[in-house]
mmCIF file of C-alpha atoms and ligand atoms in Angstrom:
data_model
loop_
_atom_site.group_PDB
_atom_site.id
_atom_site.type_symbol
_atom_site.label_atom_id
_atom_site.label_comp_id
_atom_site.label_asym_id
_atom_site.label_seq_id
_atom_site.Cartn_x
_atom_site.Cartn_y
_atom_site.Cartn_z
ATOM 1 C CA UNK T 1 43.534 -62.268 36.708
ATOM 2 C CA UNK T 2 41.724 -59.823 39.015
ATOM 3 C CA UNK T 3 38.646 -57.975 38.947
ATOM 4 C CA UNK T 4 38.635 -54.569 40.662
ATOM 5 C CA UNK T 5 34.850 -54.165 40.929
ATOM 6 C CA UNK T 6 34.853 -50.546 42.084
ATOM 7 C CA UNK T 7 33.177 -47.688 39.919
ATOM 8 C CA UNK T 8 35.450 -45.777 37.953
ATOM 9 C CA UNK T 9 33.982 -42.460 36.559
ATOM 10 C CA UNK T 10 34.596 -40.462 33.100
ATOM 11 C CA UNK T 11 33.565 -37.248 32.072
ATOM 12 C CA UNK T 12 29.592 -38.253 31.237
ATOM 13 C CA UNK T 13 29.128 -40.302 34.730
ATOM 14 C CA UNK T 14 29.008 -36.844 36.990
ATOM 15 C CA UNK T 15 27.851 -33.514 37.504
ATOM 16 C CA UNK T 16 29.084 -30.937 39.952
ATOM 17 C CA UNK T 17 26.770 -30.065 43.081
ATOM 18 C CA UNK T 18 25.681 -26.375 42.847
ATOM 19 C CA UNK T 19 26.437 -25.032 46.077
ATOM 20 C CA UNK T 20 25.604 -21.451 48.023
ATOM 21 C CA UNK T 21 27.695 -18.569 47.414
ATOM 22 C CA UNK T 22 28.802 -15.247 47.932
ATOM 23 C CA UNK T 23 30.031 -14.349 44.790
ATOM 24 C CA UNK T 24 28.183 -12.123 42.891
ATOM 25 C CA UNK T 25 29.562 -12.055 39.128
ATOM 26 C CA UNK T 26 31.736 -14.235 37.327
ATOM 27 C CA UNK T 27 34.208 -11.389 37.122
ATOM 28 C CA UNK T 28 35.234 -12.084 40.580
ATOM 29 C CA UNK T 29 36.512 -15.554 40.001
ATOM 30 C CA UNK T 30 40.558 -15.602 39.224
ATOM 31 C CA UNK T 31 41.486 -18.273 37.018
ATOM 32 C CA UNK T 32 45.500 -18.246 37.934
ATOM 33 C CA UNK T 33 47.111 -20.212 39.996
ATOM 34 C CA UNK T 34 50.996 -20.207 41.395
ATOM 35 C CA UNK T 35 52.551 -23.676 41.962
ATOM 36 C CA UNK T 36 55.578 -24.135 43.745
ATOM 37 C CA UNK T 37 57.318 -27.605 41.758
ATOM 38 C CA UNK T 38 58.460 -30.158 43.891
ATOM 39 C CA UNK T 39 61.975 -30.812 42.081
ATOM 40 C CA UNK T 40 62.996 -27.797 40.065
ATOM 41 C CA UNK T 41 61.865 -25.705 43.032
ATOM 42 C CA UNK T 42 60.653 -22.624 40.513
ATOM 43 C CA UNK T 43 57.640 -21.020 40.634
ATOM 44 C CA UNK T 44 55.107 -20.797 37.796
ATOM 45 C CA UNK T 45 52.125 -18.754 37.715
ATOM 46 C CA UNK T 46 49.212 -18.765 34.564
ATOM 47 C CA UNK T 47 46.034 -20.057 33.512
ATOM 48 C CA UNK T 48 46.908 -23.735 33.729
ATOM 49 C CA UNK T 49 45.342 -24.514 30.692
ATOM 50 C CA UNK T 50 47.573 -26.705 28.132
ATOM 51 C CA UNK T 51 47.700 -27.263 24.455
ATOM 52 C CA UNK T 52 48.227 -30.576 23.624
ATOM 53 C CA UNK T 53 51.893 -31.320 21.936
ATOM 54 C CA UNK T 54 49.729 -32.152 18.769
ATOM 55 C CA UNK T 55 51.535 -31.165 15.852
ATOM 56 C CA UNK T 56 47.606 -30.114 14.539
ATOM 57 C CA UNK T 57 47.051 -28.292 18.217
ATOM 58 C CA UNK T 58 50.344 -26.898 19.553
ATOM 59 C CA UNK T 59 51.682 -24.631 16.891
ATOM 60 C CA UNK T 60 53.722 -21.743 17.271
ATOM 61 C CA UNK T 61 50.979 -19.941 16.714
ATOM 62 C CA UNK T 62 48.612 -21.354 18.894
ATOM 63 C CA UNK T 63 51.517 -20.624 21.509
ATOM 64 C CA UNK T 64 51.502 -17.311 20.728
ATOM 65 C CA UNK T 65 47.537 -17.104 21.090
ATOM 66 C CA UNK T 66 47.209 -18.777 24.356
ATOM 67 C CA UNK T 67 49.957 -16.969 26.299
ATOM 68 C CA UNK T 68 48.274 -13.504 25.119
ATOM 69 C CA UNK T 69 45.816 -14.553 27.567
ATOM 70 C CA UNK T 70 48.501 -16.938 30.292
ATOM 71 C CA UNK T 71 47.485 -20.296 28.944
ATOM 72 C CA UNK T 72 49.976 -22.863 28.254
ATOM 73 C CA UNK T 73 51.287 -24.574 25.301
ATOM 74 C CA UNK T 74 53.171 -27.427 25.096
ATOM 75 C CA UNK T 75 54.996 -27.271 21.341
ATOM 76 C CA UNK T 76 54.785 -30.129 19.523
ATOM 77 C CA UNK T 77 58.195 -31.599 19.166
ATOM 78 C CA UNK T 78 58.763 -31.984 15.438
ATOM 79 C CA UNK T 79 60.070 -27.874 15.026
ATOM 80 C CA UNK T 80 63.499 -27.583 13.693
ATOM 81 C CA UNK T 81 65.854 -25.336 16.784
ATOM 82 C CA UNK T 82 65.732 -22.907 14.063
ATOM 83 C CA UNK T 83 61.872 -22.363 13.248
ATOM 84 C CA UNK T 84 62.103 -22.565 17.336
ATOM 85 C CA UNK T 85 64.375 -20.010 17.460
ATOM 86 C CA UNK T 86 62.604 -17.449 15.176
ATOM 87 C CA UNK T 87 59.948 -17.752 16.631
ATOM 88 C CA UNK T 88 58.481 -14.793 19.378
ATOM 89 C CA UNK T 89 58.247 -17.786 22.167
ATOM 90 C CA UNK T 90 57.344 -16.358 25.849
ATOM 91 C CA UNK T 91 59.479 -18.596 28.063
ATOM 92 C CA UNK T 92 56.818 -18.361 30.744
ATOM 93 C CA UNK T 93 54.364 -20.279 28.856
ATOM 94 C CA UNK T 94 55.884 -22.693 27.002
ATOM 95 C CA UNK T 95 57.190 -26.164 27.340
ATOM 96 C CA UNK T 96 59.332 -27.842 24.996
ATOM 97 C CA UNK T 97 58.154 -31.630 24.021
ATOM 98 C CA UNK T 98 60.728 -35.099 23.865
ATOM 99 C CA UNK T 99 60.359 -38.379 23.567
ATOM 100 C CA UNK T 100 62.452 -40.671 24.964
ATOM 101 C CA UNK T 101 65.828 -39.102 23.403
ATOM 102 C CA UNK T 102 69.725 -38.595 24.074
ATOM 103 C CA UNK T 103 70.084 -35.732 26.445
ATOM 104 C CA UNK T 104 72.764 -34.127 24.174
ATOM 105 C CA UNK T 105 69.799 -33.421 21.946
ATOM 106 C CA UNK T 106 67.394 -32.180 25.296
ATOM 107 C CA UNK T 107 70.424 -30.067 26.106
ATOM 108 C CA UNK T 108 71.116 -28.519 22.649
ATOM 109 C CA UNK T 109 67.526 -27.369 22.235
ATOM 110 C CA UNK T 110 67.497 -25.773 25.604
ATOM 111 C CA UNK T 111 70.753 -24.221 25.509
ATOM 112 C CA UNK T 112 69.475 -22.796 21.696
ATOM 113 C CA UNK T 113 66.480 -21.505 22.955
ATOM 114 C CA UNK T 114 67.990 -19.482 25.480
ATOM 115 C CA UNK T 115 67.049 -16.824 24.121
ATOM 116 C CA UNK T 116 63.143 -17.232 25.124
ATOM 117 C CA UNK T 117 63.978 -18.183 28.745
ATOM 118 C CA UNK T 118 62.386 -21.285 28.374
ATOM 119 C CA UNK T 119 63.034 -23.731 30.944
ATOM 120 C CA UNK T 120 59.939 -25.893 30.672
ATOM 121 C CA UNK T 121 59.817 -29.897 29.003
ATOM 122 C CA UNK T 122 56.542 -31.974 27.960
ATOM 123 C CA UNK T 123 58.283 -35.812 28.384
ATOM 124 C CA UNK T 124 55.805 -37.194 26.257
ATOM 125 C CA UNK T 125 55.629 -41.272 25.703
ATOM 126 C CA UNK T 126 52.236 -43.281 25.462
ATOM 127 C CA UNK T 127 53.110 -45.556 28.061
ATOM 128 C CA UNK T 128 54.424 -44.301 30.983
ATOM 129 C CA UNK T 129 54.742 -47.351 32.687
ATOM 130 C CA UNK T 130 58.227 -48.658 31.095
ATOM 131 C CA UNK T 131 60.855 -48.633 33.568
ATOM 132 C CA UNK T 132 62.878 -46.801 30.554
ATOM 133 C CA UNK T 133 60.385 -43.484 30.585
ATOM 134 C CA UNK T 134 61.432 -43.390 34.625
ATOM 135 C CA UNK T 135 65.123 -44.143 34.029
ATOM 136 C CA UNK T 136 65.072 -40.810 31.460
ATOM 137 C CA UNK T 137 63.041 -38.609 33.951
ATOM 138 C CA UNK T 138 65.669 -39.391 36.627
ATOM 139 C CA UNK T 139 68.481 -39.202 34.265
ATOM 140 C CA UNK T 140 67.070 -35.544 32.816
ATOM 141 C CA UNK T 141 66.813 -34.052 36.403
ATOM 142 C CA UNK T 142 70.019 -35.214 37.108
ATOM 143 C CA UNK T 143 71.470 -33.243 34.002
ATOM 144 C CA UNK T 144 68.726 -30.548 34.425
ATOM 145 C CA UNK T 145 68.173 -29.993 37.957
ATOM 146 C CA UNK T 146 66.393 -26.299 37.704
ATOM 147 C CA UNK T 147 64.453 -27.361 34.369
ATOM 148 C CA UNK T 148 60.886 -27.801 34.742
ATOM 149 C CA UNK T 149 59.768 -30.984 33.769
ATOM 150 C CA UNK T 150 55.886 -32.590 32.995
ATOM 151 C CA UNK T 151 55.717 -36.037 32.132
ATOM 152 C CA UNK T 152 53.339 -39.067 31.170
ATOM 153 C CA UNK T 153 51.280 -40.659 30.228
ATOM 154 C CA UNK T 154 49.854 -42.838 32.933
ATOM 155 C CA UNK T 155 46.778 -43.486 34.790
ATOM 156 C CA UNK T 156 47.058 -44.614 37.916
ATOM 157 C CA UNK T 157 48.451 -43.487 41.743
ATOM 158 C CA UNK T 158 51.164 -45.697 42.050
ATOM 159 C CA UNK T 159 52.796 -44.567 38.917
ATOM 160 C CA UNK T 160 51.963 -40.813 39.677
ATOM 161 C CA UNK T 161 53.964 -41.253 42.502
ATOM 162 C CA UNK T 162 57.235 -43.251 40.645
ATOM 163 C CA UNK T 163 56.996 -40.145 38.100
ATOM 164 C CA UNK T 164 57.491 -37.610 40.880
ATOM 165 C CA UNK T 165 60.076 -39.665 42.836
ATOM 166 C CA UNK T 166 62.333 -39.865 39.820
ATOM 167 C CA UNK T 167 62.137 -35.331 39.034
ATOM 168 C CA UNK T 168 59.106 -34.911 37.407
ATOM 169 C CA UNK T 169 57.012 -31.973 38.742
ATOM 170 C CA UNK T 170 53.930 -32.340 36.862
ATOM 171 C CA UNK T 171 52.821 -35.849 35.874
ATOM 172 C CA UNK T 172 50.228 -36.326 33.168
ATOM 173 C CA UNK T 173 47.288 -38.245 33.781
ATOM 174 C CA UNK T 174 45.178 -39.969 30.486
ATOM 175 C CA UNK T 175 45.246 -43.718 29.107
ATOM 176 C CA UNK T 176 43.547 -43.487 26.601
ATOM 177 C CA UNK T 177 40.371 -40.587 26.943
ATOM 178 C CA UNK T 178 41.573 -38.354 24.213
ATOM 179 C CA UNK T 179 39.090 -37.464 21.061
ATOM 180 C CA UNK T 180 41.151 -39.268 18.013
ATOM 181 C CA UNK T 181 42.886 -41.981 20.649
ATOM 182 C CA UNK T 182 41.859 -45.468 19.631
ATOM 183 C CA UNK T 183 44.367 -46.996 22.887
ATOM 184 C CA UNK T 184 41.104 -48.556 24.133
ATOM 185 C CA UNK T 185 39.256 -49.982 21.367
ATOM 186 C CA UNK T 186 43.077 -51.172 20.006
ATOM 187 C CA UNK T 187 44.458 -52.243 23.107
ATOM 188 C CA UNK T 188 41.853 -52.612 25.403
ATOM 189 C CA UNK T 189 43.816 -50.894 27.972
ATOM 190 C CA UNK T 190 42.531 -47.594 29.775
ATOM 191 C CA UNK T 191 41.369 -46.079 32.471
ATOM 192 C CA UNK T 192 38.102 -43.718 33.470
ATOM 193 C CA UNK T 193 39.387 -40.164 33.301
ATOM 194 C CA UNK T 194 37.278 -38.400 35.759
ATOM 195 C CA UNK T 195 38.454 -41.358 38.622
ATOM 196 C CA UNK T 196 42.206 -41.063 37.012
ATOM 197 C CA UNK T 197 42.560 -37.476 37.844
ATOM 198 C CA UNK T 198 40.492 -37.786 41.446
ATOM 199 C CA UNK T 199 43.072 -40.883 42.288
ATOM 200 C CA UNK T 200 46.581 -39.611 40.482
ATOM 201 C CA UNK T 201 45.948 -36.027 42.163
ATOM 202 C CA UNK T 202 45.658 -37.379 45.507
ATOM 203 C CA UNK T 203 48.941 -39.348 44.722
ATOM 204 C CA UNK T 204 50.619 -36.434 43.286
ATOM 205 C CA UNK T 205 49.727 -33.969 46.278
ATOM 206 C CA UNK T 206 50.838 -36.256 48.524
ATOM 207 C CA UNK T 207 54.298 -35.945 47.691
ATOM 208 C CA UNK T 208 54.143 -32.142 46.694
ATOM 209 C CA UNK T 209 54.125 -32.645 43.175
ATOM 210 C CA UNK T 210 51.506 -31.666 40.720
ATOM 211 C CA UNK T 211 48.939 -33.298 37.987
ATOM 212 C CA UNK T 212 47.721 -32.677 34.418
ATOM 213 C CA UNK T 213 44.684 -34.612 33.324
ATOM 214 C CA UNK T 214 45.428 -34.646 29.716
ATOM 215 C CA UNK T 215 42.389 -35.926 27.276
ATOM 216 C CA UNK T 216 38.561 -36.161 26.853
ATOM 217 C CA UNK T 217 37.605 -32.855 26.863
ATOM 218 C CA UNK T 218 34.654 -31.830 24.885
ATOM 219 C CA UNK T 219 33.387 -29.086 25.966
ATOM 220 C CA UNK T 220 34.430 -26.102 28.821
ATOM 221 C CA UNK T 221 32.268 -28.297 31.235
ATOM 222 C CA UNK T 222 34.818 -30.771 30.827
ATOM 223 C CA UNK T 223 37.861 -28.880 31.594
ATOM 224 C CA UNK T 224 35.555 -27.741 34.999
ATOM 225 C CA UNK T 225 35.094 -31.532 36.090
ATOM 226 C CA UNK T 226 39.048 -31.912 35.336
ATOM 227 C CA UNK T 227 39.711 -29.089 37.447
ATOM 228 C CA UNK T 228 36.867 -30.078 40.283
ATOM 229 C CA UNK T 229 38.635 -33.270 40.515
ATOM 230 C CA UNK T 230 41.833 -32.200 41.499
ATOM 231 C CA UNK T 231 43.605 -31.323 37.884
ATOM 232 C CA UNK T 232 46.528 -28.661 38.990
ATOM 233 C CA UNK T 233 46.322 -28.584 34.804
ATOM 234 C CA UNK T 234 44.228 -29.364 31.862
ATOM 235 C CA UNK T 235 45.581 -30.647 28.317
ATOM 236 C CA UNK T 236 43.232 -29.802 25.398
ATOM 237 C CA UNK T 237 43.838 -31.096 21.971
ATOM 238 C CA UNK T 238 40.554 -31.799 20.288
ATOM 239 C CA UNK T 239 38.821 -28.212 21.570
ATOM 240 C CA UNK T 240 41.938 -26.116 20.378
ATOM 241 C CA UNK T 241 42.193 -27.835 16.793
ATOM 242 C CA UNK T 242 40.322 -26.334 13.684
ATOM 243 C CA UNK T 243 41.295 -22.767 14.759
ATOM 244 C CA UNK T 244 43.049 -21.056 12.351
ATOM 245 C CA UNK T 245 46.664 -21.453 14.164
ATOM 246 C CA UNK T 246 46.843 -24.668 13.487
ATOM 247 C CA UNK T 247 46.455 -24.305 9.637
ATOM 248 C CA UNK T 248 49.293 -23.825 7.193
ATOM 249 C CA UNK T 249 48.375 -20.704 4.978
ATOM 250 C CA UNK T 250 48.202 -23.318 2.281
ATOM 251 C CA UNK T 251 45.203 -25.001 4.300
ATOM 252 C CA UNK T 252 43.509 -21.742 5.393
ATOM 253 C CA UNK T 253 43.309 -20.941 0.768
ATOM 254 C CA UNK T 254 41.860 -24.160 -0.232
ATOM 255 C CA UNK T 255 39.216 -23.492 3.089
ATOM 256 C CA UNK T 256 36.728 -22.784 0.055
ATOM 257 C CA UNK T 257 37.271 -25.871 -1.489
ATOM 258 C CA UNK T 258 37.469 -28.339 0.965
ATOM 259 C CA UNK T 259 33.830 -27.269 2.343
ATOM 260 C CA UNK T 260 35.630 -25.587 5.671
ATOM 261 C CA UNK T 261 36.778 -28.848 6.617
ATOM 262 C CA UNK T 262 39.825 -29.427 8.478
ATOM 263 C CA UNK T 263 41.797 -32.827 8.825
ATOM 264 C CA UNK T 264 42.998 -33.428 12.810
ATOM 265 C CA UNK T 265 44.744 -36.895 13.578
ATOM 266 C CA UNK T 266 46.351 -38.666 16.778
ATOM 267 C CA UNK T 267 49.840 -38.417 16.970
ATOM 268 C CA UNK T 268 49.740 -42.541 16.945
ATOM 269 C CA UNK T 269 48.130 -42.324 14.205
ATOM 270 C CA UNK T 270 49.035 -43.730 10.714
ATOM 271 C CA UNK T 271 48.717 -40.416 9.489
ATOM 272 C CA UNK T 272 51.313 -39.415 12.075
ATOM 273 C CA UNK T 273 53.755 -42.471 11.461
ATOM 274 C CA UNK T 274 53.953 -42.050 7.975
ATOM 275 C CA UNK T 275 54.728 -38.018 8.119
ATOM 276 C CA UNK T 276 57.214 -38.345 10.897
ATOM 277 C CA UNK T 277 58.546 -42.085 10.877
ATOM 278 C CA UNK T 278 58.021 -43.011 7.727
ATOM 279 C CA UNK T 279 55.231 -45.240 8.099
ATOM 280 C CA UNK T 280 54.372 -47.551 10.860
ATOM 281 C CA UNK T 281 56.724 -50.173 11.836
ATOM 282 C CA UNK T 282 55.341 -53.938 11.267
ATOM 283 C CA UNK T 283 55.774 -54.703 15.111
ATOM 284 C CA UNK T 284 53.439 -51.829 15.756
ATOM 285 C CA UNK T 285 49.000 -50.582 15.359
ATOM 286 C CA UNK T 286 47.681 -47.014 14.781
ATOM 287 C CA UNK T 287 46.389 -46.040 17.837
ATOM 288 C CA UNK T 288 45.136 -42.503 16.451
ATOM 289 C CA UNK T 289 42.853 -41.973 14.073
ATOM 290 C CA UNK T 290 41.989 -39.121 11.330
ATOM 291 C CA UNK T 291 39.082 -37.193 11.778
ATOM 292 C CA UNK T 292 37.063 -34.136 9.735
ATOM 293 C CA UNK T 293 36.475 -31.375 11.856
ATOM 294 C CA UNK T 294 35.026 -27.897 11.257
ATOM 295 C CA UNK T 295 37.415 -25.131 10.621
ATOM 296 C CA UNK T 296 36.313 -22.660 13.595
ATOM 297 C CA UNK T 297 38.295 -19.685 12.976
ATOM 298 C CA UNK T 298 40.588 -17.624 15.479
ATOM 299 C CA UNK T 299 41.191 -19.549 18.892
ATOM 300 C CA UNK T 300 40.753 -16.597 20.853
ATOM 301 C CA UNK T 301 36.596 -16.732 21.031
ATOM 302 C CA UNK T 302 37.553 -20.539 21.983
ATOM 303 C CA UNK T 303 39.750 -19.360 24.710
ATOM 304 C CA UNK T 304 37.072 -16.797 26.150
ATOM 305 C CA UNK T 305 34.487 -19.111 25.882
ATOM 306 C CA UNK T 306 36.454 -21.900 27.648
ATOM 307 C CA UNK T 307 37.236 -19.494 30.840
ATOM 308 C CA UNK T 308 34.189 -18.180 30.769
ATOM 309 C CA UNK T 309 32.290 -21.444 31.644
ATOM 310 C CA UNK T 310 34.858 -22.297 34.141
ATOM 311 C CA UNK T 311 34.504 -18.789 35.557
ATOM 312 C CA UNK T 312 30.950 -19.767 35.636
ATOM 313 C CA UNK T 313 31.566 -23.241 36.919
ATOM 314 C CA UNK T 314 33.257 -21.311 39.913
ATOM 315 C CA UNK T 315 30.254 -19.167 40.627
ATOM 316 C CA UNK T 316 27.866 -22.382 41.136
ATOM 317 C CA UNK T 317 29.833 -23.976 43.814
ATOM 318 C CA UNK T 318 31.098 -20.280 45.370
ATOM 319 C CA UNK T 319 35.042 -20.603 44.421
ATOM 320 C CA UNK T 320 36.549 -17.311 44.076
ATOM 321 C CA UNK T 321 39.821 -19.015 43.006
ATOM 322 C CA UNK T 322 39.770 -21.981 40.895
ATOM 323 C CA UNK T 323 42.116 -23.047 43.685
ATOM 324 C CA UNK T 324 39.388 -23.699 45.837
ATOM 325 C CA UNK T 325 36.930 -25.556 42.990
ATOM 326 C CA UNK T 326 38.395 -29.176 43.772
ATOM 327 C CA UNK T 327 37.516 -28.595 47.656
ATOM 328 C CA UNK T 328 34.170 -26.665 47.077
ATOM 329 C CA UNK T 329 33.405 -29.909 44.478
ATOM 330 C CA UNK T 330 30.899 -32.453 45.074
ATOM 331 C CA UNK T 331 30.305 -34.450 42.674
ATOM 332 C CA UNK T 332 26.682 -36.296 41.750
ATOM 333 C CA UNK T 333 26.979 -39.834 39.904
ATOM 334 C CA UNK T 334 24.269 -39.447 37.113
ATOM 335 C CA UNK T 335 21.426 -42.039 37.397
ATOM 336 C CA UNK T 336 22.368 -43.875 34.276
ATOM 337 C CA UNK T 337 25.866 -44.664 35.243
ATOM 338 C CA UNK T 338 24.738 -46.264 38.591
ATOM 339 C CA UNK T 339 21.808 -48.236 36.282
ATOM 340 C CA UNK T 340 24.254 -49.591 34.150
HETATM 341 P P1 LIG M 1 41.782 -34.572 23.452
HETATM 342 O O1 LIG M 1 41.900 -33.265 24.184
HETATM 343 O O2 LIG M 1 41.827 -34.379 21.969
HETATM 344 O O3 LIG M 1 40.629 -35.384 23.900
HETATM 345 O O4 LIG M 1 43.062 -35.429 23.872
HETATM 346 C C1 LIG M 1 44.383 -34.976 23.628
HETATM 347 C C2 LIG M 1 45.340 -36.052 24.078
HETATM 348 O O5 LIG M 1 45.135 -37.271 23.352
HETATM 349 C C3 LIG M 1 46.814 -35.748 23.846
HETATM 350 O O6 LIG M 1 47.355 -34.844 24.741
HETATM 351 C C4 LIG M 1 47.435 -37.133 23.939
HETATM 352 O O7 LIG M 1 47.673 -37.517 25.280
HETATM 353 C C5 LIG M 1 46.348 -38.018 23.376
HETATM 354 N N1 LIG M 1 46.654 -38.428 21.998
HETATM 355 C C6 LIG M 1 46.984 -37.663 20.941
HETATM 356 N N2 LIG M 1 47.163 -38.403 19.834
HETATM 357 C C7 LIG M 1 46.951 -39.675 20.199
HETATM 358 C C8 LIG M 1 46.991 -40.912 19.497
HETATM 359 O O8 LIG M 1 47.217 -41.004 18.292
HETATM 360 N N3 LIG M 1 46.734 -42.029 20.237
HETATM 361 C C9 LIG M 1 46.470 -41.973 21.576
HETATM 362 N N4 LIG M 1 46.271 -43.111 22.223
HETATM 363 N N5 LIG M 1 46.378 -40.824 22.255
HETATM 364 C C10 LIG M 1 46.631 -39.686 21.576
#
């Protein structure tokens, strides 16, 4: 056993440093970015804002909401090729979620949805650290060497960098922050978000590859400290669920009854398990849990809201680009962290 006795920061512990600026209005800040992936070698260019593959947050719908204004969505993987395929998908925006699965099936879906141009994969396992999640990224970008590919979840630099290595482009970054995750309490295993991004970008960078802190976000604040500390993305579940694309139209009728109150679960949830595995397996805990959130109505005042802060976040600290908020960042450790 070790102790590693160094601070390791989350969301609450910090604040961003106004700074002096230049910039006059908020409408001068521009919220895209253009990366350049390390492995694929294409070029992507958006809001890097990401649904979370949540089958209550990444709809079809909700992918159709967010690219109206260049924001990502990664679609949750449990769509049928043909509900893919009639669907008005923008291949620019959207990435198509796997687990760990034969790459026949990877293949098929791809070559179906040719149609969309979509060339983008969320590899999506909750540990990231198996050497059989790095033996499927390498064998996928051997079979799909122009294909985009994100993958996670892990929390920590030296993994970042094994992620990359074996033809990942983006790796996402979260053990265990995300609003109906129960990793932590269940498991005990985790890792401060806020220090996970700072340390996994760093990583990532190094090597030319990219990040996506994924979980913990409350509030458009949050996605702004993700950003400041090096996030090339940001995954949102919790803040994108409740809107009305997520709801079946058999959800948004019985609104009335149900006193606007919408049900939003983890995918590890038992919820989850027993729609899509048929319960959970005796070797295995929940580690999701239900919750009852407020049905908030179209995503799109969500969406405006959310740049707008960031826009705003910009303006403090005198980015024009949210390119430059990571290197215009300094963050201050709140009193109460250091106390405690
Ligand atoms: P949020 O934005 O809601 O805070 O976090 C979203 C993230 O939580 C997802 O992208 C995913 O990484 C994580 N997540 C979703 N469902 C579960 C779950 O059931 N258990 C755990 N441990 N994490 C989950």
């Amino acid at each position: 056993m070790r102790i590693d006795n160094e601070p390791k920061l989350d969301f609450d512990d910090v604040l961003i440093r106004p700074k002096r600026t230049r910039l006059a209005s908020r409408k001068e800040v521009d919220l895209h970015r253009t990366f350049k992936l390390p492995n694929s070698g294409k070029t992507i260019t958006g809001i890097p804002i990401i649904a979370a593959n949540m089958d209550r947050v990444a709809t079809l719908e909700m992918a159709k909401a967010l690219a109206e204004h260049d924001l990502y969505c990664a679609i949750h993987k449990h769509y049928s090729i043909d509900e893919l395929k009639a669907a008005p998908l923008s291949g620019d925006f959207n990435f198509i979620t796997f687990g760990i699965e034969h790459i026949k099936v990877i293949k098929d879906r791809l070559e179906a949805l040719k149609g969309h141009g979509i060339d983008k994969l969320c590899l999506d396992v909750a540990n990231g650290y198996t050497e059989m999640f790095v033996d499927f990224i390498k064998e996928v970008r051997e079979e799909l060497p122009d294909t985009v590919i994100m993958a996670g979840n892990v929390a920590t630099p030296d993994m970042t960098e094994a992620l990359i290595l074996a033809g990942a482009d983006i790796v996402k970054v979260g053990i265990g922050p995300g609003s109906v995750c129960e990793t932590r309490s269940v498991t005990g295993v985790g890792y401060p978000q806020i220090s996970a991004t700072i340390e996994c970008a760093d990583a990532a960078h190094g090597l030319g590859g990219l990040i996506c802190a994924d979980g913990g976000c409350r509030t458009s604040g949050d996605v702004a400290k993700a950003f400041a500390a090096g996030a090339d993305f940001v995954m949102l579940g919790g803040m994108l669920a409740g809107h009305t694309e997520t709801l079946s139209a058999e959800e948004i009728k019985e609104l009335d009854r149900n006193n606007n109150q919408i049900e939003y679960y983890g995918m590890s949830s038992t919820e989850a398990m027993n729609k899509y595995s048929g319960g959970v397996a005796e070797h295995r805990a929940s580690e999701g849990r239900v919750s009852s959130i407020a049905y908030r109505g179209d995503v799109r005042d969500t969406i405006l809201a959310i740049l707008g802060g960031l826009r705003s976040t910009c303006t403090y600290v005198g980015a024009s680009r949210l390119k430059e908020l990571s290197k215009r960042t300094t963050f201050v450790v709140k009193y109460s962290t250091v106390r405690t």
